[in-house]
PDB file of C-alpha atoms in Angstrom:
ATOM      1  CA  MET A 221       6.849 -10.791  22.434  1.00 56.00           C
ATOM      2  CA  LYS A 222       8.354 -12.863  24.988  1.00 46.00           C
ATOM      3  CA  ARG A 223      10.783 -15.069  23.049  1.00 47.00           C
ATOM      4  CA  ILE A 224      10.465 -18.304  23.652  1.00 45.00           C
ATOM      5  CA  ALA A 225      12.438 -20.807  24.560  1.00 43.00           C
ATOM      6  CA  LEU A 226      13.095 -24.040  25.598  1.00 41.00           C
ATOM      7  CA  PRO A 227      16.530 -26.089  27.963  1.00 40.00           C
ATOM      8  CA  ALA A 228      16.354 -28.973  25.891  1.00 40.00           C
ATOM      9  CA  CYS A 229      14.412 -29.698  22.469  1.00 43.00           C
ATOM     10  CA  LEU A 230      15.292 -33.001  20.345  1.00 38.00           C
ATOM     11  CA  LEU A 231      17.423 -32.011  17.575  1.00 39.00           C
ATOM     12  CA  ALA A 232      17.675 -35.271  15.797  1.00 41.00           C
ATOM     13  CA  ALA A 233      15.490 -38.627  16.381  1.00 32.00           C
ATOM     14  CA  THR A 234      18.606 -39.902  18.084  1.00 29.00           C
ATOM     15  CA  MET A 235      19.694 -37.557  19.905  1.00 41.00           C
ATOM     16  CA  ALA A 236      19.423 -34.289  21.865  1.00 44.00           C
ATOM     17  CA  THR A 237      20.766 -31.528  23.171  1.00 48.00           C
ATOM     18  CA  GLY A 238      20.414 -27.977  24.925  1.00 59.00           C
ATOM     19  CA  CYS A 239      19.041 -25.373  21.973  1.00 77.00           C
ATOM     20  CA  SER A 240      16.768 -21.825  21.929  1.00 83.00           C
ATOM     21  CA  ILE A 241      14.268 -21.282  19.997  1.00 88.00           C
ATOM     22  CA  THR A 242      12.088 -18.349  18.554  1.00 88.00           C
ATOM     23  CA  THR A 243       8.094 -18.615  17.088  1.00 88.00           C
ATOM     24  CA  PRO A 244       6.869 -15.047  16.172  1.00 90.00           C
ATOM     25  CA  GLN A 245       3.171 -15.945  16.482  1.00 91.00           C
ATOM     26  CA  PRO A 246       1.382 -14.734  12.854  1.00 92.00           C
ATOM     27  CA  ASP A 247       1.615 -10.995  13.652  1.00 93.00           C
ATOM     28  CA  GLN A 248       5.313 -10.571  14.849  1.00 95.00           C
ATOM     29  CA  LYS A 249       8.361 -10.464  13.398  1.00 95.00           C
ATOM     30  CA  GLY A 250      11.847 -12.256  15.209  1.00 95.00           C
ATOM     31  CA  ILE A 251      14.747 -11.290  15.724  1.00 94.00           C
ATOM     32  CA  VAL A 252      18.226 -14.120  16.987  1.00 93.00           C
ATOM     33  CA  TYR A 253      21.351 -13.423  18.301  1.00 93.00           C
ATOM     34  CA  ASP A 254      24.685 -15.465  18.706  1.00 87.00           C
ATOM     35  CA  ALA A 255      24.567 -15.897  22.356  1.00 80.00           C
ATOM     36  CA  GLY A 256      26.558 -18.642  23.163  1.00 72.00           C
ATOM     37  CA  MET A 257      28.537 -19.385  26.039  1.00 71.00           C
ATOM     38  CA  PHE A 258      32.197 -19.411  24.457  1.00 69.00           C
ATOM     39  CA  SER A 259      31.088 -16.614  21.462  1.00 73.00           C
ATOM     40  CA  ASP A 260      30.242 -12.535  21.754  1.00 81.00           C
ATOM     41  CA  THR A 261      26.584 -11.699  20.813  1.00 84.00           C
ATOM     42  CA  THR A 262      26.379 -11.474  17.681  1.00 89.00           C
ATOM     43  CA  PHE A 263      23.749 -10.873  15.191  1.00 92.00           C
ATOM     44  CA  GLN A 264      22.652 -14.122  13.656  1.00 90.00           C
ATOM     45  CA  ASN A 265      19.438 -13.777  12.016  1.00 93.00           C
ATOM     46  CA  CYS A 266      16.004 -12.316  12.035  1.00 94.00           C
ATOM     47  CA  ILE A 267      12.584 -14.975  11.508  1.00 94.00           C
ATOM     48  CA  ASP A 268       9.223 -14.248   9.809  1.00 93.00           C
ATOM     49  CA  PRO A 269       6.042 -13.291  11.118  1.00 93.00           C
ATOM     50  CA  GLY A 270       4.607 -17.546  11.254  1.00 89.00           C
ATOM     51  CA  SER A 271       7.716 -19.119  11.362  1.00 89.00           C
ATOM     52  CA  ARG A 272       9.864 -21.004  14.387  1.00 87.00           C
ATOM     53  CA  ASP A 273      14.201 -20.875  14.527  1.00 86.00           C
ATOM     54  CA  VAL A 274      15.573 -23.077  16.183  1.00 86.00           C
ATOM     55  CA  SER A 275      19.279 -21.953  17.172  1.00 81.00           C
ATOM     56  CA  GLY A 276      22.603 -23.470  19.225  1.00 79.00           C
ATOM     57  CA  PRO A 277      22.922 -23.885  23.009  1.00 81.00           C
ATOM     58  CA  GLY A 278      22.730 -19.734  23.960  1.00 79.00           C
ATOM     59  CA  ASP A 279      21.469 -17.773  22.004  1.00 85.00           C
ATOM     60  CA  GLN A 280      18.817 -15.330  22.222  1.00 91.00           C
ATOM     61  CA  GLY A 281      15.335 -14.976  20.325  1.00 92.00           C
ATOM     62  CA  PHE A 282      13.772 -11.444  20.625  1.00 95.00           C
ATOM     63  CA  VAL A 283       9.985 -10.832  18.776  1.00 95.00           C
ATOM     64  CA  TYR A 284       8.609  -7.464  17.409  1.00 97.00           C
ATOM     65  CA  PRO A 285       4.621  -7.135  17.075  1.00 96.00           C
ATOM     66  CA  ASN A 286       4.440  -7.250  13.240  1.00 95.00           C
ATOM     67  CA  GLY A 287       1.553  -5.159  11.090  1.00 93.00           C
ATOM     68  CA  GLN A 288      -0.377  -2.166  11.868  1.00 94.00           C
ATOM     69  CA  ARG A 289      -0.280  -1.327  15.837  1.00 96.00           C
ATOM     70  CA  THR A 290      -2.405   1.560  17.514  1.00 95.00           C
ATOM     71  CA  PHE A 291      -1.611   4.014  20.031  1.00 97.00           C
ATOM     72  CA  GLU A 292      -4.723   5.045  21.647  1.00 97.00           C
ATOM     73  CA  PHE A 293      -5.175   8.153  23.984  1.00 97.00           C
ATOM     74  CA  ALA A 294      -7.981   8.762  25.149  1.00 97.00           C
ATOM     75  CA  ASN A 295     -10.414   8.457  28.724  1.00 95.00           C
ATOM     76  CA  LYS A 296     -10.769   4.853  29.061  1.00 94.00           C
ATOM     77  CA  ASP A 297      -7.856   1.852  30.347  1.00 93.00           C
ATOM     78  CA  SER A 298      -7.332   0.138  28.152  1.00 93.00           C
ATOM     79  CA  ALA A 299      -5.796   3.444  26.529  1.00 95.00           C
ATOM     80  CA  GLU A 300      -1.748   3.962  26.043  1.00 94.00           C
ATOM     81  CA  SER A 301      -2.553   7.340  26.498  1.00 95.00           C
ATOM     82  CA  LYS A 302      -5.115  10.115  28.712  1.00 96.00           C
ATOM     83  CA  PRO A 303      -6.195  12.130  26.071  1.00 96.00           C
ATOM     84  CA  LEU A 304      -3.839  14.230  24.702  1.00 96.00           C
ATOM     85  CA  THR A 305      -3.924  19.096  24.766  1.00 95.00           C
ATOM     86  CA  VAL A 306      -3.170  21.782  22.614  1.00 95.00           C
ATOM     87  CA  VAL A 307      -3.225  24.804  22.525  1.00 94.00           C
ATOM     88  CA  THR A 308      -4.697  26.882  19.887  1.00 93.00           C
ATOM     89  CA  LYS A 309      -3.656  30.371  16.993  1.00 94.00           C
ATOM     90  CA  ASP A 310      -5.543  32.114  20.447  1.00 91.00           C
ATOM     91  CA  ASN A 311      -4.084  30.622  22.858  1.00 91.00           C
ATOM     92  CA  LEU A 312      -6.761  28.694  24.537  1.00 91.00           C
ATOM     93  CA  GLU A 313      -6.060  25.000  26.339  1.00 92.00           C
ATOM     94  CA  MET A 314      -7.961  22.170  24.629  1.00 93.00           C
ATOM     95  CA  THR A 315      -7.854  18.500  25.228  1.00 95.00           C
ATOM     96  CA  VAL A 316      -8.031  16.359  21.855  1.00 97.00           C
ATOM     97  CA  SER A 317      -8.758  12.193  21.974  1.00 97.00           C
ATOM     98  CA  GLY A 318      -7.924   9.837  19.065  1.00 97.00           C
ATOM     99  CA  VAL A 319      -6.282   7.195  17.877  1.00 97.00           C
ATOM    100  CA  ALA A 320      -2.580   6.486  16.021  1.00 96.00           C
ATOM    101  CA  THR A 321      -1.941   3.014  14.055  1.00 95.00           C
ATOM    102  CA  PHE A 322       1.367   3.063  12.801  1.00 95.00           C
ATOM    103  CA  SER A 323       3.484  -0.561  12.079  1.00 95.00           C
ATOM    104  CA  LEU A 324       6.867  -1.061  12.835  1.00 95.00           C
ATOM    105  CA  THR A 325       9.479  -1.374  10.226  1.00 94.00           C
ATOM    106  CA  THR A 326       9.434  -5.492   8.737  1.00 91.00           C
ATOM    107  CA  ASP A 327      13.233  -4.570   6.992  1.00 95.00           C
ATOM    108  CA  CYS A 328      15.609  -6.745   9.025  1.00 95.00           C
ATOM    109  CA  GLY A 329      19.289  -4.208   8.885  1.00 95.00           C
ATOM    110  CA  THR A 330      16.320  -1.308  10.311  1.00 95.00           C
ATOM    111  CA  LEU A 331      15.000  -4.084  13.185  1.00 96.00           C
ATOM    112  CA  ARG A 332      18.267  -5.033  14.111  1.00 96.00           C
ATOM    113  CA  LYS A 333      19.211  -0.977  14.976  1.00 95.00           C
ATOM    114  CA  PHE A 334      15.866  -0.843  16.056  1.00 96.00           C
ATOM    115  CA  HIS A 335      16.788  -3.229  18.822  1.00 96.00           C
ATOM    116  CA  GLU A 336      20.044  -2.737  19.143  1.00 95.00           C
ATOM    117  CA  GLN A 337      19.813   1.148  20.447  1.00 95.00           C
ATOM    118  CA  ILE A 338      15.815   1.371  21.734  1.00 95.00           C
ATOM    119  CA  GLY A 339      14.430  -1.827  22.314  1.00 96.00           C
ATOM    120  CA  LEU A 340      17.242  -3.782  24.239  1.00 95.00           C
ATOM    121  CA  LYS A 341      17.568  -0.462  26.445  1.00 95.00           C
ATOM    122  CA  PHE A 342      13.159  -0.316  27.090  1.00 96.00           C
ATOM    123  CA  LYS A 343      12.940  -4.205  26.368  1.00 96.00           C
ATOM    124  CA  ALA A 344       9.890  -3.788  24.238  1.00 96.00           C
ATOM    125  CA  TYR A 345       9.624  -7.376  23.544  1.00 95.00           C
ATOM    126  CA  GLU A 346       8.442  -7.368  26.723  1.00 95.00           C
ATOM    127  CA  ASP A 347       4.535  -6.078  26.171  1.00 94.00           C
ATOM    128  CA  GLU A 348       5.724  -3.399  29.514  1.00 95.00           C
ATOM    129  CA  GLY A 349       8.350  -2.581  27.985  1.00 96.00           C
ATOM    130  CA  TRP A 350       6.850  -1.828  24.559  1.00 96.00           C
ATOM    131  CA  ASN A 351       4.145   0.297  26.104  1.00 94.00           C
ATOM    132  CA  ARG A 352       7.208   2.464  27.793  1.00 95.00           C
ATOM    133  CA  LEU A 353       8.727   2.913  24.327  1.00 96.00           C
ATOM    134  CA  LEU A 354       5.239   3.757  22.374  1.00 95.00           C
ATOM    135  CA  GLY A 355       5.111   6.246  25.389  1.00 95.00           C
ATOM    136  CA  VAL A 356       8.717   8.410  24.599  1.00 96.00           C
ATOM    137  CA  TYR A 357       9.076   7.530  20.884  1.00 95.00           C
ATOM    138  CA  ILE A 358       5.455   7.256  19.363  1.00 96.00           C
ATOM    139  CA  GLY A 359       3.378   9.656  22.283  1.00 96.00           C
ATOM    140  CA  GLN A 360       5.937  12.594  22.623  1.00 96.00           C
ATOM    141  CA  PRO A 361       6.031  13.205  19.200  1.00 96.00           C
ATOM    142  CA  LEU A 362       2.028  13.156  18.739  1.00 96.00           C
ATOM    143  CA  ASP A 363       1.140  15.018  21.189  1.00 96.00           C
ATOM    144  CA  ARG A 364       4.211  17.908  19.396  1.00 96.00           C
ATOM    145  CA  ALA A 365       2.964  17.378  15.930  1.00 96.00           C
ATOM    146  CA  MET A 366      -0.502  18.001  16.937  1.00 96.00           C
ATOM    147  CA  ASP A 367       0.197  21.275  19.059  1.00 95.00           C
ATOM    148  CA  ALA A 368       2.095  22.090  16.269  1.00 96.00           C
ATOM    149  CA  ALA A 369      -1.013  22.227  13.658  1.00 96.00           C
ATOM    150  CA  ALA A 370      -2.837  23.422  16.501  1.00 96.00           C
ATOM    151  CA  LYS A 371      -0.632  26.574  16.247  1.00 95.00           C
ATOM    152  CA  ALA A 372      -2.348  27.836  12.443  1.00 96.00           C
ATOM    153  CA  TYR A 373      -5.489  27.570  14.015  1.00 96.00           C
ATOM    154  CA  GLY A 374      -8.435  29.201  16.195  1.00 93.00           C
ATOM    155  CA  TRP A 375     -10.143  27.215  18.863  1.00 91.00           C
ATOM    156  CA  LYS A 376     -13.777  27.891  17.854  1.00 91.00           C
ATOM    157  CA  ASP A 377     -12.783  26.813  13.751  1.00 94.00           C
ATOM    158  CA  LEU A 378     -11.470  23.458  15.589  1.00 94.00           C
ATOM    159  CA  PHE A 379     -14.517  22.652  17.635  1.00 91.00           C
ATOM    160  CA  SER A 380     -17.304  23.921  15.234  1.00 90.00           C
ATOM    161  CA  ASN A 381     -15.570  23.883  11.881  1.00 95.00           C
ATOM    162  CA  PRO A 382     -15.905  20.181   9.938  1.00 94.00           C
ATOM    163  CA  THR A 383     -13.731  21.111   7.222  1.00 96.00           C
ATOM    164  CA  ILE A 384     -11.116  23.391   9.043  1.00 95.00           C
ATOM    165  CA  LYS A 385     -10.456  20.436  12.113  1.00 94.00           C
ATOM    166  CA  GLN A 386      -9.840  17.905   8.874  1.00 94.00           C
ATOM    167  CA  GLU A 387      -7.033  20.161   7.901  1.00 96.00           C
ATOM    168  CA  TRP A 388      -5.939  20.118  11.050  1.00 96.00           C
ATOM    169  CA  GLU A 389      -6.402  16.824  10.932  1.00 95.00           C
ATOM    170  CA  LYS A 390      -4.410  15.954   7.613  1.00 95.00           C
ATOM    171  CA  SER A 391      -1.611  18.346   8.963  1.00 96.00           C
ATOM    172  CA  VAL A 392      -1.379  16.282  12.450  1.00 96.00           C
ATOM    173  CA  ALA A 393      -0.421  13.222  10.349  1.00 94.00           C
ATOM    174  CA  THR A 394       2.034  14.777   8.792  1.00 94.00           C
ATOM    175  CA  TYR A 395       3.783  16.380  11.310  1.00 95.00           C
ATOM    176  CA  ALA A 396       3.333  13.239  13.211  1.00 94.00           C
ATOM    177  CA  ALA A 397       5.292  11.199  10.597  1.00 92.00           C
ATOM    178  CA  GLN A 398       8.492  13.862  11.564  1.00 93.00           C
ATOM    179  CA  PHE A 399       8.506  14.777  14.524  1.00 95.00           C
ATOM    180  CA  ILE A 400       8.880  10.316  15.349  1.00 93.00           C
ATOM    181  CA  LYS A 401      11.150   9.726  12.256  1.00 91.00           C
ATOM    182  CA  GLU A 402      13.693  12.811  14.319  1.00 92.00           C
ATOM    183  CA  GLN A 403      12.860  11.055  17.827  1.00 91.00           C
ATOM    184  CA  GLY A 404      14.083   7.486  16.097  1.00 87.00           C
ATOM    185  CA  GLY A 405      16.334   8.674  14.098  1.00 82.00           C
ATOM    186  CA  GLU A 406      15.587   6.293  11.921  1.00 83.00           C
ATOM    187  CA  GLY A 407      12.421   5.550  10.430  1.00 88.00           C
ATOM    188  CA  PHE A 408      11.651   2.783  12.247  1.00 94.00           C
ATOM    189  CA  PHE A 409       8.168   3.497  12.310  1.00 94.00           C
ATOM    190  CA  GLY A 410       5.512   3.512   9.413  1.00 91.00           C
ATOM    191  CA  GLY A 411       2.466   3.549   7.558  1.00 90.00           C
ATOM    192  CA  PHE A 412       1.217   6.411   9.952  1.00 90.00           C
ATOM    193  CA  SER A 413      -2.743   8.270  10.138  1.00 92.00           C
ATOM    194  CA  VAL A 414      -4.479  10.026  12.705  1.00 95.00           C
ATOM    195  CA  THR A 415      -7.699  10.105  13.597  1.00 95.00           C
ATOM    196  CA  LEU A 416      -8.793  13.085  16.048  1.00 96.00           C
ATOM    197  CA  GLN A 417     -11.926  12.883  17.809  1.00 95.00           C
ATOM    198  CA  GLN A 418     -13.138  17.579  18.147  1.00 93.00           C
ATOM    199  CA  PRO A 419     -11.111  18.886  20.305  1.00 93.00           C
ATOM    200  CA  GLN A 420     -12.856  20.594  23.482  1.00 91.00           C
ATOM    201  CA  PRO A 421     -12.462  23.116  24.863  1.00 88.00           C
ATOM    202  CA  PRO A 422     -12.935  23.682  28.214  1.00 86.00           C
ATOM    203  CA  GLN A 423     -15.869  23.284  30.874  1.00 80.00           C
ATOM    204  CA  GLY A 424     -16.201  27.323  30.856  1.00 79.00           C
ATOM    205  CA  VAL A 425     -15.644  28.096  27.685  1.00 73.00           C
ATOM    206  CA  ARG A 426     -18.478  25.275  27.017  1.00 60.00           C
ATOM    207  CA  ASP A 427     -20.866  26.538  28.882  1.00 69.00           C
ATOM    208  CA  ALA A 428     -20.507  29.501  27.933  1.00 66.00           C
ATOM    209  CA  LEU A 429     -20.382  28.680  24.092  1.00 62.00           C
ATOM    210  CA  ALA A 430     -24.018  27.524  24.900  1.00 57.00           C
ATOM    211  CA  SER A 431     -25.577  30.903  26.772  1.00 69.00           C
ATOM    212  CA  ALA A 432     -24.112  32.737  23.863  1.00 66.00           C
ATOM    213  CA  GLN A 433     -26.282  30.259  21.968  1.00 58.00           C
ATOM    214  CA  GLN A 434     -29.234  29.725  23.597  1.00 64.00           C
ATOM    215  CA  ALA A 435     -28.912  34.276  23.949  1.00 63.00           C
ATOM    216  CA  VAL A 436     -28.983  33.865  19.453  1.00 64.00           C
ATOM    217  CA  GLU A 437     -31.779  31.994  19.660  1.00 65.00           C
ATOM    218  CA  GLU A 438     -34.160  33.962  21.629  1.00 62.00           C
ATOM    219  CA  ASN A 439     -32.915  36.893  20.201  1.00 70.00           C
ATOM    220  CA  THR A 440     -33.903  35.347  17.044  1.00 71.00           C
ATOM    221  CA  ALA A 441     -37.877  34.647  18.448  1.00 66.00           C
ATOM    222  CA  GLN A 442     -38.708  37.956  19.467  1.00 70.00           C
ATOM    223  CA  LYS A 443     -37.058  39.664  16.563  1.00 74.00           C
ATOM    224  CA  ALA A 444     -40.468  36.978  14.879  1.00 71.00           C
ATOM    225  CA  LYS A 445     -42.169  38.037  17.375  1.00 70.00           C
ATOM    226  CA  ASN A 446     -41.684  41.930  16.711  1.00 73.00           C
ATOM    227  CA  GLU A 447     -42.576  41.496  13.030  1.00 76.00           C
ATOM    228  CA  LYS A 448     -45.462  39.405  13.244  1.00 73.00           C
ATOM    229  CA  ALA A 449     -46.650  42.170  15.537  1.00 70.00           C
ATOM    230  CA  ARG A 450     -45.351  44.869  12.895  1.00 79.00           C
ATOM    231  CA  THR A 451     -46.877  43.027  10.291  1.00 79.00           C
ATOM    232  CA  GLU A 452     -50.548  43.345  12.504  1.00 72.00           C
ATOM    233  CA  MET A 453     -51.041  46.079  13.257  1.00 77.00           C
ATOM    234  CA  GLU A 454     -49.644  47.587   9.507  1.00 78.00           C
ATOM    235  CA  ALA A 455     -53.245  45.384   8.853  1.00 75.00           C
ATOM    236  CA  ILE A 456     -55.344  47.166  11.254  1.00 74.00           C
ATOM    237  CA  LYS A 457     -54.417  50.773   9.845  1.00 77.00           C
ATOM    238  CA  ALA A 458     -54.936  50.241   6.557  1.00 74.00           C
ATOM    239  CA  LEU A 459     -58.582  48.378   8.539  1.00 69.00           C
ATOM    240  CA  VAL A 460     -59.220  51.740  10.230  1.00 69.00           C
ATOM    241  CA  GLU A 461     -58.662  53.820   6.437  1.00 75.00           C
ATOM    242  CA  VAL A 462     -61.259  51.677   5.569  1.00 71.00           C
ATOM    243  CA  LEU A 463     -63.575  51.279   7.911  1.00 68.00           C
ATOM    244  CA  GLY A 464     -63.409  53.731   9.709  1.00 79.00           C
ATOM    245  CA  PRO A 465     -62.501  53.344  13.738  1.00 74.00           C
ATOM    246  CA  GLU A 466     -65.540  52.294  15.025  1.00 70.00           C
ATOM    247  CA  GLY A 467     -65.776  50.139  12.316  1.00 70.00           C
ATOM    248  CA  ALA A 468     -62.059  48.320  12.133  1.00 67.00           C
ATOM    249  CA  VAL A 469     -62.971  47.105  16.108  1.00 72.00           C
ATOM    250  CA  MET A 470     -66.395  44.994  14.997  1.00 68.00           C
ATOM    251  CA  TRP A 471     -64.450  43.890  12.349  1.00 68.00           C
ATOM    252  CA  GLN A 472     -61.631  42.343  14.569  1.00 72.00           C
ATOM    253  CA  ALA A 473     -64.842  41.729  17.386  1.00 71.00           C
ATOM    254  CA  VAL A 474     -66.105  39.968  15.000  1.00 70.00           C
ATOM    255  CA  LYS A 475     -63.096  38.054  13.463  1.00 69.00           C
ATOM    256  CA  ASP A 476     -61.734  36.297  16.062  1.00 71.00           C
ATOM    257  CA  GLY A 477     -65.638  35.658  17.276  1.00 66.00           C
ATOM    258  CA  ARG A 478     -66.228  37.634  19.930  1.00 72.00           C
ATOM    259  CA  VAL A 479     -69.442  39.506  18.404  1.00 63.00           C
ATOM    260  CA  SER A 480     -72.429  38.129  15.615  1.00 63.00           C
ATOM    261  CA  PHE A 481     -74.633  39.528  13.634  1.00 56.00           C
ATOM    262  CA  VAL A 482     -78.462  39.050  14.541  1.00 57.00           C
ATOM    263  CA  VAL A 483     -80.513  39.943  11.174  1.00 53.00           C
ATOM    264  CA  SER A 484     -84.136  40.788  12.241  1.00 57.00           C
ATOM    265  CA  ASP A 485     -87.402  42.266  10.183  1.00 60.00           C
ATOM    266  CA  GLY A 486     -86.398  44.750  12.176  1.00 57.00           C
ATOM    267  CA  GLY A 487     -82.529  45.374  10.776  1.00 55.00           C
ATOM    268  CA  VAL A 488     -79.339  44.399  11.976  1.00 49.00           C
ATOM    269  CA  SER A 489     -78.368  44.133  15.498  1.00 58.00           C
ATOM    270  CA  VAL A 490     -75.179  43.023  16.690  1.00 57.00           C
ATOM    271  CA  ALA A 491     -74.443  41.189  20.205  1.00 59.00           C
ATOM    272  CA  PRO A 492     -71.690  39.688  22.226  1.00 65.00           C
ATOM    273  CA  LYS A 493     -71.020  35.674  21.847  1.00 62.00           C
ATOM    274  CA  ARG A 494     -71.386  34.122  25.657  1.00 62.00           C
TER     275      ARG A 494
END
């Protein structure tokens, strides 16, 4: 985002003189100031993306991002920030990763105010300065917005209820747009939206939640076993009523394949299977 200035350029085919050239890329917009040796520094004009401005000696040109930009907060080197934290309605701190999208104003008058009030202070026309500016004018209001929105929900809902998480995400975007404008004092940024990952409670809470879920599943399995045993007991009682105790035992043994009937001229005998 640095301005492009050459010490000398060809103004006419037959005459060379010192001049300043500002050339925004297609995803940048420029702003130029008359800052010659014998003049005060005054605003001159804005430059559209992909255009070129040739100004007089000593004039100053600056370029800023144009179009959609992002502010990512995640556990990776390329992100602008580490994950942010929120405190829920039930006072649990959760960690959140995500990305915010926004755009810098394209209005020339507003861009001039941005440059003079904020851009120069941060040297935001350079990459390092732009990143520092994002931390103050995007990151801080976004952190505040996420906290404000989280106060309406309990941590379990944010962690496990997709509908609640979606509502919270919309609320964060609304708060963030408001807080970002308040932070800058002008409508320097627009087109704001935010995409948030599932908020994460502390590891100890996640471990406890997993243990509780395991206990629920084990309890459900035990209930199923108990129900099966109860059904079998009722079936045995019914057999006893019809066949008597010994007949019921014999019936179950035959059913399980533990004995077999042998039919001969002398009658029927029962023998255990080998």
